[in-house]
Amino acid sequence: MSSSLKDVAARAGVSARTVSNVVNGSARVSTQTRQRVQEAIDELGYRPNLAARNLRAGRTGVIGLAIPELHSPYFGELAGLLVDEARRRSWTVIIDQTHGDAEAERRLLTGDGGRAMDGLIISPWALEAQEVATTARPLPVVLLGERSPQGLADRVAVDNVAAADEATTHLLALGRRRVAAIGLQPHLHNGTAEQRAEGYRSALRRAGVTPKPRWERSVTSLHRQDGARAMAELLDGDDGDTPDAVFAFTDELALGALHMAHARGLRVPDDLAVVGFDDIEDSRFSHPTLTTVSPDKRQIAERALQCLADRIYSPENEVPALDLTIPHRLVVRGSTGPGAQAH
Amino acid sequence: MSSSLKDVAARAGVSARTVSNVVNGSARVSTQTRQRVQEAIDELGYRPNLAARNLRAGRTGVIGLAIPELHSPYFGELAGLLVDEARRRSWTVIIDQTHGDAEAERRLLTGDGGRAMDGLIISPWALEAQEVATTARPLPVVLLGERSPQGLADRVAVDNVAAADEATTHLLALGRRRVAAIGLQPHLHNGTAEQRAEGYRSALRRAGVTPKPRWERSVTSLHRQDGARAMAELLDGDDGDTPDAVFAFTDELALGALHMAHARGLRVPDDLAVVGFDDIEDSRFSHPTLTTVSPDKRQIAERALQCLADRIYSPENEVPALDLTIPHRLVVRGSTGPGAQAH
DNA sequence: ATGAAAGCGCTAACAC
DNA sequence: GTGTTAGCGCTTTCAT
């Protein structure tokens, strides 16, 4: 098997203590001894055993990342940024996909891993934010997304209501009046959908447009095919009152809607203007390119890790839970670009 | 702090041994004792400490997953499947993004983690497969992708040459003769690009078409913008000899090419037929939908985990390294669909 | 500047 | 069926 600290000590003719000091660069060791120890380390190919180190230190250097789905572009991009940022801080990331399942979300929180991690970043779908916060205790947790833990834990999110309002207002400013929304999720008490719907409605009302229930389409999940299906429902309306604009609550939904619009022979943006939410990579290359709300994902990742670091390294600072709002901006592209002005 | 096995033992009035047995369900324990212990566990909210368990058992229950980039759809989808499959086998996954950087790839192999994992799944970009295999020793490793470790470790991949040949042959069968390729990476000695180029050329030759250097476009990375740039180069050819078909080595490249073709006013598939590789979700909803080579990703994930499990749990079986070829199929969609027949 | 030794929480070999 | 005990490899007080 592989060699231990004791082996190194024996080989270098010093005590374990000294080897430990060399490895951790902690106390002062004479240059001569250090060199001898280093040689022994190299010769033996010694690697400190993390399990033992953690057992002693009571800290693992590992954080958990619980995310609904890795394959969706938004979460894929976010996970990538979070992993990189964690690495910068010398943390290892264990990742888990919850698929929005309550049991799966609880699994990590109840420490199924057994103090296997120092902290957790979670984007809950099924669980109430408050349940997440209380269940996790005393594990430091940062929540990502719309559901507020009401001061029981740190949270990082964009202002969804404002962002949805902006997106809708943008469509209205083009002169569109029959503005539909795709992405409600009444079966989930999902803050995301609710907040975006709220922003959508408030923008309509401010413009003097009465929200129309038929134009608010629900979806089961947030993927392209759900968007395509919802778009089909909108176009199949028998009252001939089809929308001239759509605000989709995610880019994936918007791309699905775009797909269906093409299939039905609609011209985008002339016949139908479309706005999405997330600014995933695809949206910059779709046909037409997609106007979308762009949250600052990098900042989400950085702030989330910063919060976690503060909780882990300074638990004694009983700082009240933070609620960080990350900036976003509306990126105007082809799907509402030139040609989108209503006639 | 949290309670230990010893605390539980004291509270239940039994020895540590018995508690351990209850927790692990190992030896037989009288129903009465078990119940008493269970109560103590519940009351104290006891959770076994993983670090200690690992230290004893010499096994961590953790596997590593080293992937170039989480944000790219192909790797995002694959990572999702791998994580789910690992979970099914009760493994925890620590994830790392290498960004195709040699140092980053080596980091995990040299056990920077310090036996922090029982095995590793890696999709190398920078490192030679053989270096990966030898550096990792004695850590069990499964390689994903095109570079062969020459029997030094297990590998799971699709037959790239055959797949690229099929894709190209499909374009030729439509009557196209000016078939370009996008995605060569001469600066990387990347098996992927080389093998796909080989399949592309062999298909051309078999059809009596002489491969033309100008039609083989190199890219820096494999993303949409690289595909768009390469497409622009092809269309900017001053000899008027522009291609009537493109085989892109990844779907992302193909989608970028599609984007540029639209921008230049080309009709796809009429003016230009396009085939990609990977079958990412976007390709089913792009405009037009993308014909692509679809590797069986789920099977890649399952087989990779199976290999790893065999090495970890039965290291004594000195089974020679496996080289598993995963099935793929050509999925024909709009980008080479009706209308693609050459005139 | 270095050594000796205790002990982190757990499992398993050995008793009974 | 259950108790006792010896470490797993490391860090860290207490000595020297």
XYZ file of C-alpha atoms (C1' of nucleotides) in Angstrom:
718
model
C 0.000 0.000 0.000
C 0.966 3.622 0.110
C 3.213 5.084 2.715
C 2.220 7.013 5.793
C 3.665 9.882 7.693
C 5.312 7.408 10.023
C 7.132 5.741 7.153
C 8.477 9.078 6.066
C 9.562 9.868 9.595
C 11.395 6.563 9.895
C 13.127 7.023 6.589
C 14.183 10.564 7.355
C 15.208 9.648 10.856
C 12.937 12.197 12.496
C 9.675 12.089 14.401
C 6.196 12.228 12.969
C 5.831 15.667 14.400
C 8.606 17.055 12.262
C 7.264 15.503 9.111
C 3.874 16.983 9.840
C 5.487 20.366 10.275
C 7.238 20.084 6.950
C 4.112 18.982 5.140
C 2.043 21.802 6.541
C 4.802 24.363 6.493
C 3.629 25.216 9.988
C 6.351 25.525 12.634
C 9.922 26.400 11.831
C 12.043 23.510 10.788
C 15.755 23.716 10.112
C 16.549 23.888 6.446
C 18.621 20.770 6.752
C 15.883 18.698 8.345
C 13.293 20.021 5.968
C 15.366 18.937 3.027
C 15.949 15.466 4.407
C 12.260 15.047 5.089
C 11.351 16.323 1.663
C 13.617 13.768 0.079
C 11.995 10.981 2.034
C 8.584 12.252 0.982
C 9.567 12.248 -2.644
C 11.218 8.858 -2.545
C 8.231 7.280 -0.889
C 5.705 9.190 -2.931
C 3.992 10.103 0.285
C 0.569 11.738 0.160
C -1.181 12.816 3.339
C -4.332 10.854 4.037
C -7.275 13.181 3.961
C -9.585 11.016 5.998
C -7.153 11.068 8.887
C -6.517 14.755 8.555
C -10.221 15.496 8.525
C -10.842 13.260 11.464
C -8.394 15.318 13.450
C -9.288 18.714 12.148
C -13.026 18.205 12.149
C -13.122 19.894 8.796
C -13.289 18.227 5.433
C -12.429 20.859 2.857
C -15.450 19.667 0.962
C -18.619 21.531 0.157
C -21.790 20.128 -1.315
C -23.611 21.420 -4.340
C -27.213 20.333 -4.730
C -28.742 21.278 -8.014
C -31.908 20.138 -9.758
C -30.337 19.024 -13.018
C -26.897 19.141 -14.451
C -28.019 18.683 -18.036
C -30.023 21.866 -18.254
C -27.873 24.639 -19.715
C -28.620 27.149 -16.998
C -27.647 24.870 -14.160
C -24.771 23.441 -16.142
C -23.300 26.881 -16.615
C -23.914 27.816 -13.013
C -22.425 24.578 -11.696
C -19.340 25.150 -13.804
C -18.830 28.591 -12.322
C -19.447 27.376 -8.796
C -16.994 24.512 -9.162
C -14.318 26.845 -10.498
C -14.897 29.346 -7.742
C -14.763 26.610 -5.116
C -11.495 25.366 -6.547
C -10.073 28.877 -6.275
C -10.817 28.662 -2.593
C -9.258 25.209 -2.328
C -12.530 23.472 -1.743
C -13.533 20.219 -3.288
C -17.101 19.977 -4.493
C -19.356 17.003 -4.156
C -22.259 17.300 -6.454
C -25.732 15.903 -6.302
C -28.664 16.111 -8.634
C -32.003 16.379 -6.912
C -34.252 16.350 -9.976
C -36.484 18.557 -7.894
C -37.297 15.609 -5.670
C -38.023 16.394 -2.023
C -36.353 13.253 -0.713
C -33.232 13.942 -2.704
C -33.102 17.496 -1.462
C -33.470 16.353 2.115
C -30.841 13.676 1.706
C -27.948 16.068 1.677
C -29.382 18.257 4.395
C -29.889 15.556 6.964
C -26.247 14.790 6.574
C -26.725 11.466 4.920
C -23.083 12.110 4.210
C -22.318 12.402 7.926
C -20.412 15.645 8.338
C -18.905 14.774 5.011
C -18.946 18.419 4.105
C -18.300 21.789 5.660
C -21.125 23.580 3.930
C -23.766 23.315 1.261
C -25.022 25.324 -1.656
C -28.480 24.296 -2.697
C -30.995 25.366 -5.260
C -34.201 23.940 -3.834
C -37.202 23.123 -5.970
C -39.342 20.851 -3.859
C -38.548 21.984 -0.345
C -39.600 25.202 1.279
C -36.625 27.453 1.822
C -37.335 27.555 5.525
C -37.347 23.794 5.814
C -34.023 23.720 4.027
C -32.543 26.235 6.415
C -33.742 24.563 9.594
C -33.073 20.988 8.502
C -29.528 21.802 7.558
C -28.575 23.160 10.954
C -25.885 23.427 12.081
C -24.413 22.917 8.606
C -23.823 26.284 6.910
C -26.077 26.617 3.891
C -26.482 29.091 1.086
C -29.676 28.994 -0.937
C -29.731 29.809 -4.596
C -32.901 31.029 -6.189
C -36.184 32.581 -5.513
C -37.501 31.033 -2.376
C -36.627 33.057 0.666
C -35.484 31.323 3.836
C -36.841 34.313 5.759
C -33.620 35.160 7.462
C -32.860 31.608 8.520
C -30.014 31.236 6.047
C -28.124 33.180 3.417
C -29.652 33.494 0.010
C -28.414 34.687 -3.358
C -30.844 35.522 -6.155
C -31.874 38.047 -8.759
C -34.913 40.278 -8.402
C -37.307 38.138 -10.388
C -40.300 40.383 -10.177
C -38.390 43.366 -11.472
C -36.682 41.342 -14.178
C -39.935 39.846 -15.422
C -41.491 43.293 -15.396
C -38.659 44.640 -17.540
C -38.931 41.802 -20.006
C -42.657 42.302 -20.388
C -42.329 46.057 -20.571
C -39.837 45.617 -23.378
C -42.429 43.682 -25.376
C -45.082 46.275 -24.649
C -42.720 49.039 -25.738
C -42.567 47.397 -29.147
C -46.268 48.059 -29.428
C -47.310 44.474 -28.721
C -50.477 44.136 -26.724
C -51.315 40.453 -26.902
C -48.453 39.353 -24.688
C -48.527 35.758 -23.458
C -46.461 34.127 -20.696
C -45.066 30.595 -20.715
C -43.747 28.883 -17.643
C -46.224 28.989 -14.771
C -45.951 26.052 -12.428
C -49.023 26.039 -10.234
C -48.324 22.503 -8.966
C -44.986 23.543 -7.494
C -45.089 26.321 -5.004
C -42.100 27.461 -6.838
C -41.092 31.014 -6.100
C -39.524 31.376 -9.520
C -42.639 30.964 -11.591
C -44.800 32.890 -9.178
C -42.482 35.863 -9.065
C -41.994 36.000 -12.800
C -45.734 35.785 -13.309
C -46.194 38.621 -10.876
C -43.725 40.842 -12.727
C -45.399 39.945 -16.006
C -48.844 40.891 -14.745
C -47.757 44.099 -13.104
C -46.121 45.282 -16.324
C -49.276 44.522 -18.264
C -51.455 46.388 -15.811
C -49.211 49.402 -15.765
C -49.559 49.514 -19.546
C -53.312 49.306 -19.253
C -53.497 45.746 -20.575
C -55.709 43.328 -18.687
C -53.934 40.004 -18.004
C -55.782 37.204 -19.731
C -55.783 33.770 -18.080
C -55.635 31.991 -21.422
C -52.326 33.675 -22.148
C -50.695 32.359 -19.008
C -49.508 28.893 -19.917
C -48.457 26.334 -17.344
C -45.704 23.799 -17.884
C -44.641 20.607 -16.185
C -40.941 21.236 -16.462
C -38.834 24.030 -17.856
C -37.362 22.389 -20.934
C -37.641 23.063 -24.616
C -40.386 20.593 -25.265
C -42.555 22.165 -22.596
C -42.099 25.504 -24.278
C -42.981 24.015 -27.635
C -46.125 22.445 -26.237
C -47.238 25.641 -24.541
C -46.650 27.592 -27.731
C -48.778 25.116 -29.653
C -51.580 25.592 -27.137
C -51.406 29.332 -27.608
C -51.555 29.040 -31.384
C -54.358 26.506 -31.296
C -56.684 28.951 -29.563
C -59.968 28.767 -31.386
C -60.851 32.354 -30.696
C -58.413 33.592 -33.279
C -56.985 35.788 -30.598
C -53.411 34.558 -30.823
C -50.610 36.431 -29.096
C -48.157 38.690 -30.882
C -45.521 38.322 -28.158
C -44.372 35.766 -25.603
C -42.417 36.090 -22.399
C -41.005 32.669 -21.512
C -39.788 32.176 -17.951
C -36.615 30.396 -19.079
C -34.538 30.423 -22.245
C -35.180 26.763 -22.761
C -38.911 27.376 -22.811
C -38.354 30.291 -25.173
C -36.290 28.160 -27.543
C -39.007 25.522 -27.546
C -41.572 28.209 -28.303
C -39.368 29.496 -31.116
C -39.154 26.002 -32.513
C -42.927 25.634 -32.555
C -43.427 29.092 -34.026
C -41.175 28.118 -36.917
C -42.998 24.859 -37.363
C -46.271 26.768 -37.657
C -44.834 29.156 -40.195
C -44.712 32.217 -37.970
C -42.025 34.783 -38.575
C -40.073 35.838 -35.506
C -40.022 38.659 -34.546
C -42.447 40.030 -37.156
C -45.425 37.861 -36.273
C -44.290 36.947 -32.809
C -41.750 38.600 -30.532
C -40.093 36.388 -27.909
C -38.206 37.080 -24.693
C -36.544 34.471 -22.492
C -34.821 34.375 -19.114
C -31.347 33.046 -18.122
C -29.152 34.023 -21.067
C -27.814 30.566 -21.729
C -25.219 30.092 -24.434
C -27.708 28.699 -26.958
C -29.636 31.933 -26.973
C -26.776 33.764 -28.593
C -26.797 31.391 -31.552
C -30.414 30.429 -32.052
C -32.321 31.544 -35.121
C -33.233 34.240 -34.523
C -31.028 35.041 -31.558
C -32.985 35.359 -28.356
C -33.707 38.471 -26.338
C -33.387 37.490 -22.707
C -32.937 38.521 -19.114
C -29.313 37.926 -18.215
C -28.534 37.308 -14.543
C -24.896 37.813 -13.621
C -24.103 34.138 -13.107
C -20.486 34.660 -12.247
C -21.479 36.980 -9.472
C -24.016 34.489 -8.204
C -21.241 31.927 -7.925
C -18.787 34.285 -6.277
C -21.202 35.679 -3.740
C -22.554 32.280 -2.827
C -19.074 30.956 -2.125
C -18.194 34.088 -0.209
C -21.211 33.659 2.053
C -20.326 30.049 2.679
C -16.721 30.891 3.455
C -17.809 33.463 6.008
C -20.111 31.009 7.765
C -17.571 28.211 7.765
C -14.518 30.145 8.835
C -16.156 32.609 11.187
C -19.126 30.827 12.681
C -18.702 32.915 15.808
C -19.735 36.046 13.932
C -23.430 35.691 14.426
C -24.064 37.807 11.378
C -27.754 37.872 10.507
C -28.599 35.908 7.377
C -27.800 37.744 4.177
C -30.201 38.153 1.303
C -28.164 39.154 -1.703
C -29.738 40.473 -4.853
C -27.609 39.927 -7.915
C -27.826 42.341 -10.818
C -29.404 41.378 -14.123
C -29.911 43.113 -17.419
C -32.104 42.711 -20.445
C -30.124 41.683 -23.514
C -31.957 42.628 -26.679
C -31.362 40.364 -29.657
C -33.058 39.214 -32.829
C -36.230 37.753 -31.375
C -37.406 41.251 -30.493
C -34.983 43.160 -32.685
C -35.497 45.245 -35.831
C -38.744 44.132 -37.401
C -40.338 43.571 -34.030
C -41.972 46.982 -33.964
C -45.715 46.379 -34.200
C -47.436 47.625 -37.322
C -21.018 19.554 19.056
C -22.594 16.477 17.634
C -22.627 13.138 19.375
C -20.411 10.175 18.680
C -20.886 6.467 18.690
C -19.582 6.385 22.205
C -22.244 8.788 23.411
C -24.897 6.584 21.921
C -23.372 3.540 23.547
C -23.334 5.214 26.950
C -26.900 6.372 26.611
C -28.164 2.979 25.502
C -26.090 1.201 28.119
C -24.284 -0.971 25.593
C -20.824 -1.077 24.082
C -19.568 0.735 21.028
C -19.427 -2.538 19.236
C -23.149 -3.081 19.524
C -23.959 0.386 18.331
C -21.696 -0.128 15.373
C -23.491 -3.341 14.594
C -26.861 -1.649 14.722
C -25.751 1.193 12.520
C -24.275 -1.091 9.911
C -26.844 -3.817 10.257
C -23.913 -6.179 10.230
C -23.953 -8.829 12.946
C -27.109 -10.058 14.572
C -28.346 -7.955 17.413
C -31.277 -8.817 19.647
C -34.415 -6.952 18.707
C -34.602 -5.496 22.164
C -31.076 -4.103 22.133
C -31.443 -2.843 18.616
C -34.518 -0.894 19.600
C -32.872 0.610 22.627
C -29.872 1.645 20.588
C -32.056 3.054 17.857
C -33.856 5.211 20.383
C -30.586 6.557 21.696
C -29.510 7.303 18.139
C -32.686 9.203 17.434
C -32.636 11.118 20.672
C -29.052 12.200 20.188
C -29.450 12.803 16.488
C -26.377 10.691 15.962
C -24.736 10.569 12.511
C -21.729 8.393 11.855
C -18.604 10.364 11.072
C -17.488 9.540 7.592
C -13.914 10.627 8.040
C -13.463 8.144 10.848
C -15.217 5.385 8.996
C -13.091 5.961 5.937
C -9.943 6.065 7.955
C -10.757 2.649 9.302
C -12.179 1.072 6.206
C -9.634 2.529 3.826
C -12.463 3.231 1.444
C -14.210 6.528 0.990
C -17.355 5.823 -0.979
C -16.355 8.715 -3.173
C -15.388 8.701 -6.804
C -13.951 11.545 -8.800
C -15.256 12.864 -12.065
C -12.868 14.966 -14.103
C -14.432 16.621 -17.081
C -13.238 19.432 -19.329
C -16.224 21.721 -18.906
C -19.500 21.456 -17.164
C -21.147 24.230 -19.137
C -20.919 22.540 -22.501
C -24.139 20.679 -23.218
C -22.501 17.386 -24.102
C -20.475 17.163 -20.920
C -23.325 18.581 -18.893
C -25.623 15.829 -20.067
C -22.977 13.180 -19.570
C -22.090 14.429 -16.097
C -25.747 14.343 -15.129
C -26.041 10.719 -16.194
C -22.813 9.755 -14.458
C -23.841 11.414 -11.221
C -27.199 9.663 -11.254
C -25.626 6.326 -12.001
C -23.079 6.818 -9.224
C -25.844 7.659 -6.796
C -27.621 4.407 -7.746
C -24.487 2.637 -6.639
C -24.318 4.636 -3.415
C -21.268 6.563 -4.439
C -20.752 10.227 -3.876
C -19.200 12.150 -6.732
C -16.625 14.855 -6.416
C -16.428 16.837 -9.572
C -13.648 18.798 -11.117
C -13.414 20.855 -14.249
C -10.112 20.623 -16.029
C -10.780 23.094 -18.835
C -8.505 20.865 -20.842
C -5.562 22.027 -18.784
C -2.764 19.522 -18.265
C -2.020 20.632 -14.718
C -5.648 20.366 -13.751
C -5.890 16.907 -15.226
C -2.811 15.781 -13.374
C -4.022 17.294 -10.120
C -6.629 14.657 -9.531
C -4.442 11.834 -10.701
C -1.535 12.526 -8.409
C -3.977 12.300 -5.569
C -3.885 15.924 -4.631
C -6.941 14.743 -2.817
C -4.880 12.177 -0.914
C -6.761 8.917 -1.332
C -9.844 11.036 -1.045
C -11.501 8.834 -3.606
C -11.839 5.185 -4.486
C -11.711 5.669 -8.226
C -11.785 8.198 -11.007
C -13.593 8.751 -14.245
C -11.765 11.144 -16.494
C -12.221 12.562 -19.919
C -8.722 13.746 -20.748
C -8.006 16.495 -23.228
C -4.489 17.594 -22.540
C -2.874 14.450 -21.223
C -1.988 11.361 -23.175
C -4.210 8.475 -22.195
C -1.182 6.437 -21.238
C 0.118 9.116 -18.929
C -3.275 9.253 -17.287
C -3.306 5.531 -16.751
C 0.188 5.278 -15.317
C 0.033 8.425 -13.205
C -3.187 7.331 -11.578
C -1.830 4.049 -10.309
C -2.882 2.389 -8.135
C -6.097 4.379 -8.220
C -8.648 2.666 -10.468
C -9.397 4.825 -13.476
C -11.814 4.719 -16.351
C -11.117 6.898 -19.356
C -13.880 8.441 -21.368
C -13.286 9.381 -24.946
C -11.111 8.765 -27.869
C -7.599 8.477 -26.602
C -6.628 4.912 -25.942
C -4.650 4.035 -22.830
C -3.310 1.026 -24.735
C -4.459 -1.548 -22.293
C -3.181 0.309 -19.248
C -6.663 1.219 -18.049
C -10.298 0.726 -18.939
C -11.786 2.929 -21.585
C -15.288 3.642 -22.788
C -15.893 5.352 -26.116
C -17.773 5.262 -29.382
C -16.177 4.239 -32.653
C -15.365 7.715 -33.876
C -13.914 6.764 -37.195
C -16.940 4.703 -38.144
C -19.357 7.330 -36.888
C -17.654 10.139 -38.787
C -17.614 7.968 -41.865
C -21.353 7.377 -41.577
C -22.077 11.053 -41.115
C -20.042 11.983 -44.175
C -21.472 9.149 -46.204
C -24.940 10.399 -45.381
C -24.071 13.777 -46.866
C -22.585 12.162 -49.954
C -25.685 10.023 -50.351
C -27.693 13.232 -50.694
C -25.654 13.961 -53.779
C -23.445 16.557 -52.112
C -19.858 16.542 -53.299
C -18.381 19.691 -51.805
C -18.390 18.394 -48.242
C -16.433 20.423 -45.685
C -15.391 19.444 -42.162
C -15.302 21.719 -39.118
C -13.528 20.837 -35.922
C -9.935 19.790 -36.530
C -7.613 20.563 -33.659
C -4.075 20.182 -34.893
C -2.627 21.911 -31.833
C -4.070 19.296 -29.508
C -3.096 15.771 -30.183
C -6.659 15.125 -29.513
C -7.840 11.721 -30.571
C -11.351 12.974 -31.105
C -10.634 15.393 -33.891
C -8.101 13.141 -35.540
C -10.401 10.160 -35.623
C -13.357 12.108 -36.888
C -11.205 13.651 -39.587
C -10.033 10.199 -40.565
C -13.586 8.899 -40.900
C -14.508 11.988 -42.892
C -11.651 11.526 -45.338
C -12.143 7.837 -45.788
C -15.801 8.350 -46.656
C -14.874 10.958 -49.216
C -12.275 8.748 -50.815
C -14.598 5.782 -51.004
C -17.030 8.016 -52.869
C -14.289 9.107 -55.226
C -14.064 12.616 -53.830
C -10.610 13.975 -53.173
C -10.340 15.596 -49.706
C -9.510 19.238 -50.078
C -7.342 20.874 -47.385
C -9.272 24.125 -47.612
C -12.430 22.316 -46.586
C -10.933 21.014 -43.393
C -11.345 23.822 -40.901
C -9.492 23.960 -37.602
C -10.936 25.382 -34.427
C -9.518 26.505 -31.115
C -12.317 25.128 -29.012
C -15.480 23.223 -29.750
C -18.116 25.830 -29.044
C -20.722 27.546 -31.147
C -18.653 30.598 -31.859
C -15.820 28.486 -33.206
C -18.265 26.792 -35.539
C -19.592 30.144 -36.663
C -16.100 31.432 -37.374
C -15.111 28.328 -39.310
C -18.292 28.568 -41.363
C -17.517 32.173 -42.190
C -14.062 31.154 -43.384
C -15.576 28.553 -45.647
C -18.033 31.013 -47.131
C -15.413 33.696 -47.575
C -13.394 31.510 -49.902
C -12.441 33.656 -52.864
C -12.432 30.777 -55.315
C -16.201 30.675 -55.357
C -15.907 27.017 -54.540
C -18.042 27.053 -51.420
C -19.205 23.805 -49.842
C -22.706 22.435 -50.198
C -22.430 20.366 -47.030
C -20.662 20.464 -43.675
C -19.804 17.774 -41.184
C -19.122 19.436 -37.844
C -17.291 17.373 -35.235
C -19.649 18.462 -32.440
C -23.218 19.697 -32.314
C -22.095 22.951 -30.821
C -19.863 23.603 -33.801
C -22.718 22.617 -36.103
C -25.105 25.017 -34.379
C -22.576 27.802 -34.735
C -22.195 26.950 -38.414
C -25.967 26.983 -38.778
C -26.070 30.383 -37.165
C -23.531 31.788 -39.590
C -25.219 30.191 -42.584
C -28.439 31.960 -41.631
C -26.617 35.215 -41.187
C -25.226 34.884 -44.705
C -28.637 34.150 -46.123
C -28.035 30.490 -46.935
C -30.963 28.120 -46.814
C -30.405 24.959 -44.822
C -30.581 22.241 -46.031
C -31.212 23.440 -49.599
C -28.014 25.444 -50.045
C -26.091 23.768 -47.292
C -26.644 20.449 -45.521
C -25.261 20.107 -42.011
C -24.459 17.149 -39.774
C -23.244 17.350 -36.183
C -21.997 14.946 -33.529
C -23.190 14.362 -29.925
C -26.969 14.724 -30.165
C -27.302 17.344 -27.483
C -30.745 18.532 -26.495
C -30.473 21.791 -28.447
C -30.161 19.914 -31.706
C -33.696 18.644 -31.446
C -35.061 22.179 -31.294
C -32.763 24.253 -33.457
C -33.986 25.742 -36.703
C -33.735 23.631 -38.677
C -33.354 20.650 -36.390
C -29.923 19.103 -36.629
C -28.948 15.774 -38.125
C -26.346 14.293 -35.824
C -24.427 11.267 -34.634
C -26.000 10.160 -31.386
C -23.789 8.242 -28.983
C -25.680 6.263 -26.356
C -24.769 8.513 -23.441
C -26.673 6.583 -20.860
C -24.778 3.475 -21.786
C -21.499 5.342 -21.579
C -22.365 6.322 -18.022
C -23.506 2.858 -17.011
C -20.557 1.018 -18.483
C -18.037 3.454 -17.061
C -19.434 3.031 -13.557
C -19.591 -0.719 -13.996
C -15.910 -0.830 -14.934
C -14.996 1.265 -11.957
C -17.049 -0.875 -9.603
C -15.303 -4.008 -10.828
C -11.858 -2.518 -10.293
C -12.694 -1.135 -6.877
C -14.504 -4.105 -5.428
C -12.514 -6.870 -7.061
C -9.010 -5.537 -7.478
C -7.728 -9.083 -7.144
C -9.252 -10.046 -10.472
C -6.402 -8.985 -12.631
C -8.741 -8.631 -15.559
C -6.964 -7.093 -18.523
C -8.022 -3.530 -19.253
C -11.311 -3.266 -21.075
C -11.864 -1.203 -24.170
C -15.595 -0.782 -24.545
C -17.147 0.519 -27.715
C -20.520 2.109 -27.153
C -23.134 2.045 -29.906
C -24.093 5.175 -31.798
C -26.593 5.953 -34.514
C -27.133 8.657 -37.070
C -30.257 10.656 -36.328
C -31.536 12.330 -39.475
C -33.341 15.613 -38.957
C -34.106 18.831 -40.774
C -30.589 19.994 -41.540
C -30.229 17.168 -44.057
C -33.904 16.320 -44.369
C -36.350 16.759 -47.242
C -34.990 19.423 -49.521
C -31.436 18.329 -48.916
C -31.308 16.191 -52.048
C -28.841 17.882 -54.355
C -30.250 19.265 -57.564
C 13.921 22.769 16.766
C 12.312 18.342 17.732
C 10.385 14.103 20.315
C 6.707 11.506 22.866
C 2.174 10.537 23.182
C -2.821 11.382 23.368
C -6.801 10.950 20.818
C -10.208 12.369 16.690
C -14.672 8.352 15.759
C -14.980 4.297 13.951
C -14.480 -0.972 12.736
C -13.130 -5.614 13.457
C -10.285 -9.221 15.562
C -10.534 -11.519 19.673
C -12.779 -12.884 23.833
C -16.620 -14.771 26.418
C -25.260 -11.674 21.260
C -22.228 -8.538 23.254
C -17.969 -6.442 25.561
C -12.956 -5.125 25.126
C -9.547 -3.248 22.651
C -6.200 -2.133 19.076
C -5.303 0.645 15.713
C -6.485 3.517 10.796
C -2.971 8.364 9.868
C -2.869 12.508 11.341
C -2.379 16.964 14.378
C -1.097 18.914 18.498
C -0.312 19.738 23.437
C 3.369 19.033 26.554
C 8.039 18.279 27.234
C 12.874 18.851 26.333
